[in-house]
Coordinates of C-alpha atoms in Angstrom, one line a residue:
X1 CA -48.6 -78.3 22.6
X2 CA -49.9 -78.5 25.9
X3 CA -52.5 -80.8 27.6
X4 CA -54.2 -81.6 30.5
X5 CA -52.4 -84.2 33.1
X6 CA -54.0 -83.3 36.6
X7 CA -56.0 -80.9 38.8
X8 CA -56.5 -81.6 42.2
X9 CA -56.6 -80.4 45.8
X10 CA -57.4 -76.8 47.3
X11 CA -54.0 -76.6 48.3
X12 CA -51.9 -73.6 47.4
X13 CA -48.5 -74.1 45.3
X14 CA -45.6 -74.6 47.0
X15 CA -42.7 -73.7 45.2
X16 CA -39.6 -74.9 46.0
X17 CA -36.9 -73.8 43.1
X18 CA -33.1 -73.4 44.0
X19 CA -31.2 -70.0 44.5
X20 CA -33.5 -67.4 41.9
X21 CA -31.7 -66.1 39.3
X22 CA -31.1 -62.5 39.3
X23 CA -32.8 -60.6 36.4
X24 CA -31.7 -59.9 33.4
X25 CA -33.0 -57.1 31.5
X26 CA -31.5 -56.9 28.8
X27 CA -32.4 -55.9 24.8
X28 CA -31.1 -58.5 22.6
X29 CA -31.7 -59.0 18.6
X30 CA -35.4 -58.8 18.1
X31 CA -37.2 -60.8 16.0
X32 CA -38.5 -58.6 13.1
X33 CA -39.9 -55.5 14.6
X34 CA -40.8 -56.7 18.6
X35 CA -38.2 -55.9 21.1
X36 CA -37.4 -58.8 22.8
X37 CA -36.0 -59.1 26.5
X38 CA -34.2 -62.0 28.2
X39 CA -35.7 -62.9 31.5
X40 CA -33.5 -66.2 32.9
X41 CA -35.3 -68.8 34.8
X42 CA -34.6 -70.0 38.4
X43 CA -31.4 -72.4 39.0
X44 CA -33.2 -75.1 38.6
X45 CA -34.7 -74.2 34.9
X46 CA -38.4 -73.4 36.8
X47 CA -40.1 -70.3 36.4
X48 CA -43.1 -68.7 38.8
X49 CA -44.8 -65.7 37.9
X50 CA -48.0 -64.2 38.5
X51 CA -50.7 -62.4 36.5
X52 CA -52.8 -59.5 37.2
X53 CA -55.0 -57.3 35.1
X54 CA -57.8 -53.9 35.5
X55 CA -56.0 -52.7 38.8
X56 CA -55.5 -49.2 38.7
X57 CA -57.5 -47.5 40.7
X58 CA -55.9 -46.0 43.4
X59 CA -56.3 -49.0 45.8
X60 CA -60.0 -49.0 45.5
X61 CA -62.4 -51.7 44.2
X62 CA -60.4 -53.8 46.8
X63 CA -57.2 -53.4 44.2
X64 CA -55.1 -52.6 47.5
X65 CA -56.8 -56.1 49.0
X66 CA -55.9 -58.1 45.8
X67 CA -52.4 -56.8 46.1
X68 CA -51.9 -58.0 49.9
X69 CA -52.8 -61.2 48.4
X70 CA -50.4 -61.3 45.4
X71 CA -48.3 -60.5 47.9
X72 CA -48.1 -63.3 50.2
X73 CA -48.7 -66.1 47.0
X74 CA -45.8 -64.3 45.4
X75 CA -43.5 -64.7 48.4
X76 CA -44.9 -68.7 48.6
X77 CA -44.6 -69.4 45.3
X78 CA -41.0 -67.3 45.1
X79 CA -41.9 -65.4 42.1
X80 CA -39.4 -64.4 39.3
X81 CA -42.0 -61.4 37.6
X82 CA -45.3 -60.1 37.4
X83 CA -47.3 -59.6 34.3
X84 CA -50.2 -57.1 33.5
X85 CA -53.0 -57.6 31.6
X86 CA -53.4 -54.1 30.9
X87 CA -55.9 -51.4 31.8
X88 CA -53.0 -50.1 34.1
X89 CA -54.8 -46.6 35.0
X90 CA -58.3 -45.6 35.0
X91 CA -60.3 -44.5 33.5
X92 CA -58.3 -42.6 31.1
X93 CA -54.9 -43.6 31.5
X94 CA -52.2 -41.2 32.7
X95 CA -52.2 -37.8 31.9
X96 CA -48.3 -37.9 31.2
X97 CA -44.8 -39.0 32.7
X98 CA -45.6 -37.1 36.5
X99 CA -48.9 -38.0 36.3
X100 CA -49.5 -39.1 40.6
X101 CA -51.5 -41.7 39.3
X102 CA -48.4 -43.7 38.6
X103 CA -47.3 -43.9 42.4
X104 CA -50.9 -44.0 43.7
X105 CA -52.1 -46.9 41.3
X106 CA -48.7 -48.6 40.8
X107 CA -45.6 -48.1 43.1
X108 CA -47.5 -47.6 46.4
X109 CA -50.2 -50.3 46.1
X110 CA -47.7 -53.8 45.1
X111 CA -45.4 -53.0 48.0
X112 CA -44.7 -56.4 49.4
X113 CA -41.0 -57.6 48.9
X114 CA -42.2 -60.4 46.7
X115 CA -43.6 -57.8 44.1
X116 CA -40.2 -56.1 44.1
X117 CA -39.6 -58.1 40.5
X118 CA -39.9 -57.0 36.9
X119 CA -43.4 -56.1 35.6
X120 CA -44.0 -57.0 32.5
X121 CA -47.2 -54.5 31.1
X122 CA -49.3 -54.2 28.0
X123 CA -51.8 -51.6 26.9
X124 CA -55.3 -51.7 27.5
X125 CA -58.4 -49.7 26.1
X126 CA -58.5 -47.3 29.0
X127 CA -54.4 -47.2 28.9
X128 CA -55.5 -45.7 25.5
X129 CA -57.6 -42.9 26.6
X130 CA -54.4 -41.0 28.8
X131 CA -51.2 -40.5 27.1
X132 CA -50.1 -43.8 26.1
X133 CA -46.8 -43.3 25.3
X134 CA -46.1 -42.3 29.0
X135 CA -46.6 -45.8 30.0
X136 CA -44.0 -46.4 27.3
X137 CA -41.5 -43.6 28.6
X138 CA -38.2 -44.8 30.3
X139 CA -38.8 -42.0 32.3
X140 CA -41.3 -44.3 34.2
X141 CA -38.7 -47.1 34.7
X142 CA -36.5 -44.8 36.6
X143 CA -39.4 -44.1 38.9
X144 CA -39.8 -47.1 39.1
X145 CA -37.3 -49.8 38.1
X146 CA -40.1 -53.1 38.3
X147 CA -42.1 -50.9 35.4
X148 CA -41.9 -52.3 31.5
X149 CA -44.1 -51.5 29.1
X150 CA -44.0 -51.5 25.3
X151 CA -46.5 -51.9 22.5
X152 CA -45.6 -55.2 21.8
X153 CA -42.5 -57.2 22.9
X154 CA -40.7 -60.5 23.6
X155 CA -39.9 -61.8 27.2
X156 CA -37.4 -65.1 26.2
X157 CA -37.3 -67.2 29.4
X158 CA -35.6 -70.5 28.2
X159 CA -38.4 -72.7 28.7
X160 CA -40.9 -70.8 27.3
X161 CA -41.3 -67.6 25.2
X162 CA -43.7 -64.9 25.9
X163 CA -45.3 -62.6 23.4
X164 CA -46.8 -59.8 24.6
X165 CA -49.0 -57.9 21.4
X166 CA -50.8 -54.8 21.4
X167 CA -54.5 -55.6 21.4
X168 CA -56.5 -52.6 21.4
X169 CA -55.9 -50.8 17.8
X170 CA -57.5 -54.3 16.2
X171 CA -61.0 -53.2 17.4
X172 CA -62.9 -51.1 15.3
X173 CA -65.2 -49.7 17.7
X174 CA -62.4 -47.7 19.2
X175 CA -62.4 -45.8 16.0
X176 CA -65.7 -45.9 14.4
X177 CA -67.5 -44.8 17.4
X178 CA -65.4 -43.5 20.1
X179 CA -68.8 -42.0 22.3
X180 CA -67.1 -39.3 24.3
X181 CA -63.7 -41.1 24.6
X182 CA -60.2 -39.7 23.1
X183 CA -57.8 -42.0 22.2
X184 CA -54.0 -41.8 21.6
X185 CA -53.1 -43.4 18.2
X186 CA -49.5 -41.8 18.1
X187 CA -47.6 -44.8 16.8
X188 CA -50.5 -46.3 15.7
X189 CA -51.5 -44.9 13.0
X190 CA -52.1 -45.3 10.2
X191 CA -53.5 -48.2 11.8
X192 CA -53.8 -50.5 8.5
X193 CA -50.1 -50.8 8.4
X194 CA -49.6 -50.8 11.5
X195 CA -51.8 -54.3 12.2
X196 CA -50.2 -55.8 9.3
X197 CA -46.9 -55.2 10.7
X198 CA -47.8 -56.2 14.1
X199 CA -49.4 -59.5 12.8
X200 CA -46.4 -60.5 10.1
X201 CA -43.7 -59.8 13.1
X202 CA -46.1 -62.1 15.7
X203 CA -45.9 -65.0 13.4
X204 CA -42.7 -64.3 12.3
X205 CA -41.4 -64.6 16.1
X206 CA -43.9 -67.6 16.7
X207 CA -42.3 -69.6 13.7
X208 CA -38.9 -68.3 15.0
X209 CA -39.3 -69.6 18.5
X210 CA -38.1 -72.5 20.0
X211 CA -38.9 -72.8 23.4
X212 CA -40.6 -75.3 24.7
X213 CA -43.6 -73.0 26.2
X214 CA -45.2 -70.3 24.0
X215 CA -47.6 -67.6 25.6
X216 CA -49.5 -65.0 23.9
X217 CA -50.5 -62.0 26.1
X218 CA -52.9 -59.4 25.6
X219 CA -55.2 -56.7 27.1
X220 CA -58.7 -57.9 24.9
X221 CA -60.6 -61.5 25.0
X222 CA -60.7 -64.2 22.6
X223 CA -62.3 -66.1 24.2
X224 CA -64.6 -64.9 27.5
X225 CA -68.4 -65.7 29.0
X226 CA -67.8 -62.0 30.7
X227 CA -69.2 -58.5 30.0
X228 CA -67.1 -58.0 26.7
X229 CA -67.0 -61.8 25.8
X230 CA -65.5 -62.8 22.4
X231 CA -63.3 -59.9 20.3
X232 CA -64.2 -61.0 16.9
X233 CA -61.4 -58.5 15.7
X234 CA -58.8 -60.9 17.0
X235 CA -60.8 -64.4 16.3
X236 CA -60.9 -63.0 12.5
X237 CA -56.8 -61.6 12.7
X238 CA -55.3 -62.9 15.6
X239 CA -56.0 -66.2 16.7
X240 CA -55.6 -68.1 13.0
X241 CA -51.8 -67.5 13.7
X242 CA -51.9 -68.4 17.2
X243 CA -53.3 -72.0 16.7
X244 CA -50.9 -72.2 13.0
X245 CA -48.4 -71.9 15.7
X246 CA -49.3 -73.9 18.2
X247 CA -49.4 -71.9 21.5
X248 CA -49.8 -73.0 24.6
X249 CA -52.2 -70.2 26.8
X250 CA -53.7 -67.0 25.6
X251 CA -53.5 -64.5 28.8
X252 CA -55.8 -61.7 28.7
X253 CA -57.8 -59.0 30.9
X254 CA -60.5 -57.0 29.6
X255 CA -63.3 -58.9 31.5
X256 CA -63.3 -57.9 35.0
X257 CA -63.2 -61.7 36.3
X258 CA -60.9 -64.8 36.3
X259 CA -62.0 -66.9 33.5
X260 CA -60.4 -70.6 32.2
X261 CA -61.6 -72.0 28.9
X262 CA -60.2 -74.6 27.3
X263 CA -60.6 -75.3 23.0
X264 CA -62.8 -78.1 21.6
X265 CA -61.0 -76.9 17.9
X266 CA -57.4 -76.3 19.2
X267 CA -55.4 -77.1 22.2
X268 CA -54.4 -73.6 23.7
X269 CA -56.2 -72.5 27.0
X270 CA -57.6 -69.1 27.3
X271 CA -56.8 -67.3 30.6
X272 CA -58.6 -64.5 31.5
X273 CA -56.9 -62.6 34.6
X274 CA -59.2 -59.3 34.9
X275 CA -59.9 -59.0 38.4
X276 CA -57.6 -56.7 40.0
X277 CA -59.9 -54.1 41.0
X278 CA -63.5 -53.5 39.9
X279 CA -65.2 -56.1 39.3
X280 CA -68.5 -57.3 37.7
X281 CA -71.2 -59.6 39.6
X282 CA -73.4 -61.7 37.8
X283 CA -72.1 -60.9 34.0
X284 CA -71.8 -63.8 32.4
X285 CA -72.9 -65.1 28.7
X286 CA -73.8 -68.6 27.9
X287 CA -70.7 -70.9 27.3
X288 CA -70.3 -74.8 26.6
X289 CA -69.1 -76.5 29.4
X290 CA -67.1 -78.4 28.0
X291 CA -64.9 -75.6 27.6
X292 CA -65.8 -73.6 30.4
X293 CA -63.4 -74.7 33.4
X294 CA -63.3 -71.3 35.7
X295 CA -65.6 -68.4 35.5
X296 CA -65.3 -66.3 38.7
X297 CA -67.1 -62.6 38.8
X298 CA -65.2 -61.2 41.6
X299 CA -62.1 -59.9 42.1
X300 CA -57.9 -61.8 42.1
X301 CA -55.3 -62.8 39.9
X302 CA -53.9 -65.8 39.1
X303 CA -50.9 -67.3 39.0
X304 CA -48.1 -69.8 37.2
X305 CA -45.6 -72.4 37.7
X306 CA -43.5 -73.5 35.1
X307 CA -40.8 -76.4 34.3
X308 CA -40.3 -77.3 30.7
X309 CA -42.4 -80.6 31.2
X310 CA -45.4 -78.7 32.9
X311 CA -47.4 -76.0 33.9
X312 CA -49.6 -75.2 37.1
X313 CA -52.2 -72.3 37.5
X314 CA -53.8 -71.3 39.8
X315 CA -56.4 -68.5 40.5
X316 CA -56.9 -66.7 44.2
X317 CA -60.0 -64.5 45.1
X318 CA -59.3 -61.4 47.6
X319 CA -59.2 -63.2 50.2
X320 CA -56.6 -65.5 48.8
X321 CA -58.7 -68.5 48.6
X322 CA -57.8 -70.4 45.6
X323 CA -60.8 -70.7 43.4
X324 CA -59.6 -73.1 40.7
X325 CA -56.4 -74.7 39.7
X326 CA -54.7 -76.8 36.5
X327 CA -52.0 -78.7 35.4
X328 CA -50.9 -78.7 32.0
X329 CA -48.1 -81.1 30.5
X330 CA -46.4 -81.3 27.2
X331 CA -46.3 -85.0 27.4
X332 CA -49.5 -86.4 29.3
X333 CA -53.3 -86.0 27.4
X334 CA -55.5 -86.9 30.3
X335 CA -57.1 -84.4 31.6
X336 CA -59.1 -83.6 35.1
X337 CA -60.3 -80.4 36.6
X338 CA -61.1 -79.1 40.1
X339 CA -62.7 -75.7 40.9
X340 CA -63.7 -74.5 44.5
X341 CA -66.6 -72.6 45.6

């Protein structure tokens, strides 16, 4: 498991790894019924990624500013991939495989060289309102080569083991009462077995792992102060298996802000990376402060730095500021905090 070690200055990472690794895309045997991928780390064993989620909007809301941004961390920090948090396309997804949106949101926004790396996307609720198997197409990855996104999947990076799970279908609102939204449950449905499934094969590939690092992903919160705050539909199903398993960091979106809370019951830290476009000022619930490290209600993304004996995060407003940063070690159990105003 992971603990606290050290937090300190407003200086941005600096990331010195050898010669990256070229990537690796390639299916290998999945664990139960998630697809796993094989992404190796740097020369050195590191790994830098960052992580962005609620962007697509044509380069409005500031997304296009946030991507300038990701931009020049990404090129500082040399990362290996990027990871979305979901809500990909709004407000209703993409209408299919040639939908424009694709290029306007997507492949003409993140054009810095340092962006030219794998993407590694989940679902969100408004992904869910378009055609959400288009996201899934390969069609999309010949477009655009960076573009992955599945259901639910496996990223195995040596060091630590990423499991990206499909999120949305668990809340019951989305079915019971739609209001005037349309979702596509192709491949979801019926949704009973399909949630059982997803949950036996998450644990299943939990238990299995054995890297030293294990990170959950997913669109919805489990823990947030924000606009949606807590999904009970994944405190009740989801996180019982996360904390059986011991993971390290829950990585959502969902929330349109950047959000760190830490767990008085467990030790995984709850990541919320929402901020890539719209965001929401002034929406925040009540929260203990003991676990409440970061809320920010603006817009930026946040990134990671990984060795197998640590872990440090950092999120970056629009402007590129860095707002609040961690680090995390598998050995160490002090623990101090900084964030900047």
């Amino acid at each position: 498991m992971a603990s606290f070690s050290t937090c300190d200055s407003k200086t941005i990472f600096f990331f010195f790894g050898l010669t990256a690794a070229c990537l690796s895309l390639c299916s290998v045997g999945s664990v139960a019924e998630l697809q796993r991928f094989q992404h190796p780390p740097k020369a050195d064993g590191s790994l830098s990624f960052l992580v962005v989620g609620d962007w697509g909007r044509r380069g409005l809301y500031n997304q296009s500013q946030v991507a300038l941004q990701m931009g020049l961390i990404g090129e500082t920090a040399d990362i290996d991939f990027v990871i979305s948090t979901g809500d990909n396309f709004y407000e209703d997804g993409l209408t299919g495989v040639d939908d424009p949106a694709f290029n306007e949101s997507f492949s003409n926004i993140y054009t810095a060289p340092s962006l030219n790396k794998q993407w590694y996307n989940v679902l969100g609720n408004h992904d869910y309102r378009g055609d959400a198997e288009a996201q899934l197409s390969p069609v999309l990855r010949k477009i655009d080569s960076r573009w992955l996104c599945l259901r639910s999947f496996i990223v195995n990076a040596e060091i630590v083991d990423f499991f990206f799970v499909d999120t949305t279908p668990f809340v019951d609102d989305y079915f019971t009462n739609p209001k005037n939204h349309t979702y596509d449950w192709r491949g979801v449905t019926p949704r009973e077995d399909y949630l059982s499934n997803l949950l036996k094969d998450v644990d299943s590939a939990l238990k299995d792992s054995s890297a030293k690092w294990k990170i959950v992903v997913g669109h919805h919160t489990i823990k947030s102060a924000g606009h949606h705050g807590v999904t009970q539909e994944l405190v009740t199903q989801l996180l019982p298996i996360l904390k059986a398993n011991n993971i390290d960091f829950y990585v959502n979106g969902h929330d349109h802000c950047l959000e760190h809370i830490s767990d008085t019951h467990s030790e995984i830290n709850f990541f919320t990376s929402g901020g890539g476009s719209k965001a929401w000022r002034g929406d925040i619930k009540r929260w203990s402060p003991e676990e409440l490290k970061l809320y920010y209600d603006g817009q930026g993304f946040m990134s990671i730095q990984m060795t197998i004996a640590s872990a440090d995060i950092a999120f970056y407003d629009v402007f590129g500021n860095v707002l609040h940063k961690c680090s995390l070690s598998k050995y160490l159990r002090s623990a101090t905090d900084r964030t900047f105003s």
